[in-house]
Amino acid sequence: MKVDLLEMTESGGCSAKIPPSKLDEILSYLPLPVDPNILVGIDTHDDAGVYRVNDDLALVFTTDFFPPVCSDPYEFGQIAAANSISDVYAMGATPVIALNIMMFPSARLPLEAYASILRGGSDMAAEAGLRIIGGHTIEDYPPKYGLAVIGYVNPGRIITNSAAEPGDLLILTKPVGTGVILAAQRMKMAADEDVSEAKRLMKSLNRSAAEVMKTQGVKAATDITGFGLAGHALRMARAGNVTLKLDLSCLPLIGDTYRLVDDGCIPGASFRNLDFVEKDAGFSPDLDYNLKMIAMDAQTSGGILMCVKPDSALSALDDLKAAGMTASAIIGSVTAREEKHLILSD
Amino acid sequence: MLIVDTLGQKCPAPLIATKRALKECDAGDSFQVITDNKTSFDNVCRYLRDNKTEYTCLASDSTWTITVRKVEAEVISSPAEDYCLTEIPHFRKGDYIIAFSSDTMGEGDEVLGRKLMLNFIKSVRDLDDLPGSMVFYNRGVMLGIEGSETSDNLNFISQMGVKLFFCATCIEHYRPGKINGAAILSNMFEIAQAMASSSNVIKP
């Protein structure tokens, strides 16, 4: 039996996240645990939590899981795992161990699909040098998969989303548009080569981006996922109490993303993200509407947005391109806090 | 009029269909988009509003109809169109309209003003003669924020057949978030016409 996971879900991948504005409200009601060893907690909405074990070691701990983004179970496993591990890389850490998190409808799908998803996850983990040492599965429809990952980092070398400083330049390591391309695929509007390119990007680990950040001494970064480039940039600006200015004309895009958006292929998640972003964002008066909505596009396993000092920006860019992140581009800069935390222009 | 039927379709299909119709029709033409998905309805409206395209909405049980008019440059005056909502003849309407220019009632303490306004809107439901229509401008549009108590009561009044005209420029200005689906996004001409053609305008 040929399994098509896409038939089972309406919003796959990170588009399935709870709207960011709702999440922020819910989190604000939760008590913050107090412990001097919590180096990064819930309060800054960072990519992962960080816990200090001793002066040389801190644990980076994160989880992510979501419904299918593609038809093939093996590829889905790879993409979900790459996405889960990405948060560890975004903190400048090395992934070490992980647990599988799986929801699977065993009455509706053959167990081979279950095995394929896990195999995809396991192969991706092996590529990252990560050991999967257990997991948990429950019955649920549609299927969902991801990892809970622990990474190691030296407490003095943590990369957070709150360390952006005025003067920094912003580099994005992957082109944007997975949400648009996946929606277009459902609508049978996407070109095959764009779908394969989106899948290739979602399966590519942010490992080399993390290595470049270490060699270039980057202190601030975040990975771009469900809240879109604008949503994650805004969180970074808030956490660091600065303003991020993005020049969307420099934004690298996957294939035909722009034309698809111009045809109205704007996923629902983009409007949710716009609701979250616009209160705290300024838009240049003639900002192209399509580019604005692309900045809201929910990414699955997206790239790293890193803050780089101007004198090392070009060498960081060279390193990233040499490491295979060929679409990497400088897409904006950090300034002292202005009235709005985020400014989008083109 | 061209009907774009998107019943049963989910995001972004209704928006794609709307965009296609907008591209294909000529300036001055109108068409209707029908959807049974609330999120798609909200997103299409949001898209039209962001792109300054003239539209009106009509909500019934679980379908939404958006009438879109392709305009060139300046806004052409559109007569208050005869979209009867789910009008229930049982409710009698008086020859007056209510204009809301603020989300508070009277001057003085703001908290009290809000409370009074909610009570006023609740009372409208129980009037012997309902208003012909209700218009909302300036901070008055805040009364339509979806999920608020005033909005829930306005929804009820709209189901009794009273049209709710909301100033689109004001919503654009305050960007208050989602507005009640029963609201008819309107321009100043429509609002002025509604006020001029009624014998009495009540301003709470």
GROMACS .gro file of C-alpha atoms in nm, chain B residues 16-186:
model
  171
  362ILE     CA    1  -0.640   3.214  -0.453
  363ALA     CA    2  -0.986   3.205  -0.616
  364THR     CA    3  -1.056   3.563  -0.500
  365LYS     CA    4  -0.724   3.685  -0.632
  366ARG     CA    5  -0.786   3.513  -0.966
  367ALA     CA    6  -1.130   3.672  -0.998
  368LEU     CA    7  -0.984   4.014  -0.912
  369LYS     CA    8  -0.722   3.976  -1.181
  370GLU     CA    9  -0.969   3.865  -1.445
  371CYS     CA   10  -1.252   4.113  -1.393
  372ASP     CA   11  -1.261   4.471  -1.517
  373ALA     CA   12  -1.266   4.785  -1.305
  374GLY     CA   13  -1.619   4.852  -1.185
  375ASP     CA   14  -1.716   4.484  -1.193
  376SER     CA   15  -1.833   4.308  -0.882
  377PHE     CA   16  -1.823   3.945  -0.786
  378GLN     CA   17  -1.916   3.737  -0.485
  379VAL     CA   18  -1.700   3.492  -0.297
  380ILE     CA   19  -1.882   3.230  -0.093
  381THR     CA   20  -1.703   3.034   0.178
  382ASP     CA   21  -1.804   2.811   0.467
  383ASN     CA   22  -1.472   2.841   0.643
  384LYS     CA   23  -1.448   3.118   0.903
  385THR     CA   24  -1.070   3.137   0.886
  386SER     CA   25  -1.077   3.165   0.509
  387PHE     CA   26  -1.343   3.434   0.539
  388ASP     CA   27  -1.129   3.633   0.784
  389ASN     CA   28  -0.819   3.594   0.572
  390VAL     CA   29  -0.987   3.698   0.246
  391CYS     CA   30  -1.134   4.006   0.420
  392ARG     CA   31  -0.797   4.085   0.570
  393TYR     CA   32  -0.637   4.055   0.229
  394LEU     CA   33  -0.895   4.284   0.066
  395ARG     CA   34  -0.866   4.538   0.346
  396ASP     CA   35  -0.487   4.540   0.326
  397ASN     CA   36  -0.505   4.591  -0.047
  398LYS     CA   37  -0.767   4.866  -0.019
  399THR     CA   38  -1.023   4.675  -0.220
  400GLU     CA   39  -1.386   4.763  -0.165
  401TYR     CA   40  -1.598   4.485  -0.024
  402THR     CA   41  -1.901   4.408   0.188
  403CYS     CA   42  -1.979   4.096   0.386
  404LEU     CA   43  -2.288   3.900   0.459
  405ALA     CA   44  -2.296   3.627   0.718
  406SER     CA   45  -2.556   3.359   0.761
  407ASP     CA   46  -2.558   3.034   0.960
  408SER     CA   47  -2.229   2.892   0.848
  409THR     CA   48  -2.153   3.056   0.518
  410TRP     CA   49  -2.007   3.394   0.444
  411THR     CA   50  -2.054   3.592   0.127
  412ILE     CA   51  -1.808   3.862   0.038
  413THR     CA   52  -1.905   4.099  -0.238
  414VAL     CA   53  -1.595   4.244  -0.395
  415ARG     CA   54  -1.592   4.540  -0.627
  416LYS     CA   55  -1.290   4.611  -0.834
  417VAL     CA   56  -1.229   4.983  -0.831
  418GLU     CA   57  -0.981   5.200  -1.006
  419ALA     CA   58  -0.793   5.461  -0.807
  420GLU     CA   59  -1.062   5.654  -0.622
  421VAL     CA   60  -1.348   5.492  -0.445
  422ILE     CA   61  -1.670   5.497  -0.638
  423SER     CA   62  -1.971   5.566  -0.422
  424SER     CA   63  -2.154   5.245  -0.367
  425PRO     CA   64  -2.519   5.274  -0.274
  426ALA     CA   65  -2.606   5.098   0.047
  427GLU     CA   66  -2.666   4.770  -0.119
  428ASP     CA   67  -2.969   4.570  -0.047
  429TYR     CA   68  -2.811   4.275   0.112
  430CYS     CA   69  -3.068   4.153   0.349
  431LEU     CA   70  -2.896   3.967   0.621
  432THR     CA   71  -3.096   3.689   0.771
  433GLU     CA   72  -3.366   3.944   0.824
  434ILE     CA   73  -3.642   3.835   1.055
  435PRO     CA   74  -3.966   4.025   0.979
  436HIS     CA   75  -4.085   3.985   1.335
  437PHE     CA   76  -3.863   4.267   1.453
  438ARG     CA   77  -4.002   4.612   1.378
  439LYS     CA   78  -3.765   4.886   1.281
  440GLY     CA   79  -3.803   5.253   1.363
  441ASP     CA   80  -3.705   5.545   1.145
  442TYR     CA   81  -3.383   5.617   1.322
  443ILE     CA   82  -3.023   5.504   1.323
  444ILE     CA   83  -2.763   5.489   1.599
  445ALA     CA   84  -2.416   5.637   1.545
  446PHE     CA   85  -2.131   5.519   1.766
  447SER     CA   86  -1.833   5.754   1.757
  448SER     CA   87  -1.669   5.615   2.068
  449ASP     CA   88  -1.645   5.294   2.267
  450THR     CA   89  -1.752   5.476   2.583
  451MET     CA   90  -2.084   5.640   2.664
  452GLY     CA   91  -2.089   5.999   2.781
  453GLU     CA   92  -1.797   6.191   2.922
  454GLY     CA   93  -1.618   6.117   3.247
  455ASP     CA   94  -1.465   5.802   3.387
  456GLU     CA   95  -1.360   5.566   3.108
  457VAL     CA   96  -1.437   5.243   3.293
  458LEU     CA   97  -1.785   5.366   3.373
  459GLY     CA   98  -1.824   5.487   3.013
  460ARG     CA   99  -1.748   5.142   2.877
  461LYS     CA  100  -1.989   4.977   3.117
  462LEU     CA  101  -2.262   5.220   3.017
  463MET     CA  102  -2.199   5.157   2.649
  464LEU     CA  103  -2.233   4.780   2.697
  465ASN     CA  104  -2.559   4.832   2.882
  466PHE     CA  105  -2.682   5.065   2.610
  467ILE     CA  106  -2.612   4.808   2.339
  468LYS     CA  107  -2.780   4.538   2.545
  469SER     CA  108  -3.085   4.764   2.582
  470VAL     CA  109  -3.111   4.819   2.207
  471ARG     CA  110  -3.195   4.449   2.176
  472ASP     CA  111  -3.504   4.501   2.386
  473LEU     CA  112  -3.637   4.816   2.220
  474ASP     CA  113  -3.983   4.795   2.064
  475ASP     CA  114  -3.850   4.950   1.745
  476LEU     CA  115  -3.503   4.850   1.642
  477PRO     CA  116  -3.281   5.106   1.468
  478GLY     CA  117  -3.275   5.101   1.087
  479SER     CA  118  -2.901   5.057   1.102
  480MET     CA  119  -2.606   5.124   1.328
  481VAL     CA  120  -2.292   5.302   1.216
  482PHE     CA  121  -1.954   5.283   1.387
  483TYR     CA  122  -1.671   5.526   1.332
  484ASN     CA  123  -1.361   5.657   1.507
  485ARG     CA  124  -1.318   5.464   1.836
  486GLY     CA  125  -1.670   5.333   1.790
  487VAL     CA  126  -1.523   5.054   1.573
  488MET     CA  127  -1.366   4.908   1.890
  489LEU     CA  128  -1.712   4.792   1.993
  490GLY     CA  129  -1.692   4.532   1.715
  491ILE     CA  130  -1.375   4.355   1.830
  492GLU     CA  131  -1.453   3.990   1.795
  493GLY     CA  132  -1.500   3.803   2.121
  494SER     CA  133  -1.580   4.115   2.325
  495GLU     CA  134  -1.909   4.138   2.510
  496THR     CA  135  -2.022   4.436   2.302
  497SER     CA  136  -1.944   4.245   1.984
  498ASP     CA  137  -2.147   3.943   2.099
  499ASN     CA  138  -2.445   4.169   2.163
  500LEU     CA  139  -2.401   4.342   1.828
  501ASN     CA  140  -2.401   4.002   1.665
  502PHE     CA  141  -2.737   3.933   1.822
  503ILE     CA  142  -2.874   4.266   1.701
  504SER     CA  143  -2.744   4.197   1.351
  505GLN     CA  144  -2.926   3.867   1.350
  506MET     CA  145  -3.243   4.060   1.424
  507GLY     CA  146  -3.192   4.232   1.088
  508VAL     CA  147  -3.007   4.550   1.180
  509LYS     CA  148  -2.716   4.635   0.953
  510LEU     CA  149  -2.390   4.730   1.122
  511PHE     CA  150  -2.178   4.966   0.913
  512PHE     CA  151  -1.818   4.994   1.025
  513CYS     CA  152  -1.587   5.266   0.898
  514ALA     CA  153  -1.308   5.082   0.715
  515THR     CA  154  -1.068   5.378   0.742
  516CYS     CA  155  -1.109   5.374   1.120
  517ILE     CA  156  -1.037   5.002   1.140
  518GLU     CA  157  -0.735   5.055   0.921
  519HIS     CA  158  -0.624   5.332   1.157
  520TYR     CA  159  -0.673   5.158   1.492
  521ARG     CA  160  -0.608   4.804   1.365
  522PRO     CA  161  -0.805   4.662   1.654
  523GLY     CA  162  -0.769   4.297   1.547
  524LYS     CA  163  -1.053   4.082   1.425
  525ILE     CA  164  -1.386   4.251   1.380
  526ASN     CA  165  -1.718   4.077   1.417
  527GLY     CA  166  -1.810   3.888   1.099
  528ALA     CA  167  -2.151   4.059   1.096
  529ALA     CA  168  -1.989   4.400   1.044
  530ILE     CA  169  -2.024   4.555   0.702
  531LEU     CA  170  -1.702   4.730   0.614
  532SER     CA  171  -1.811   5.066   0.486
   0.00000   0.00000   0.00000
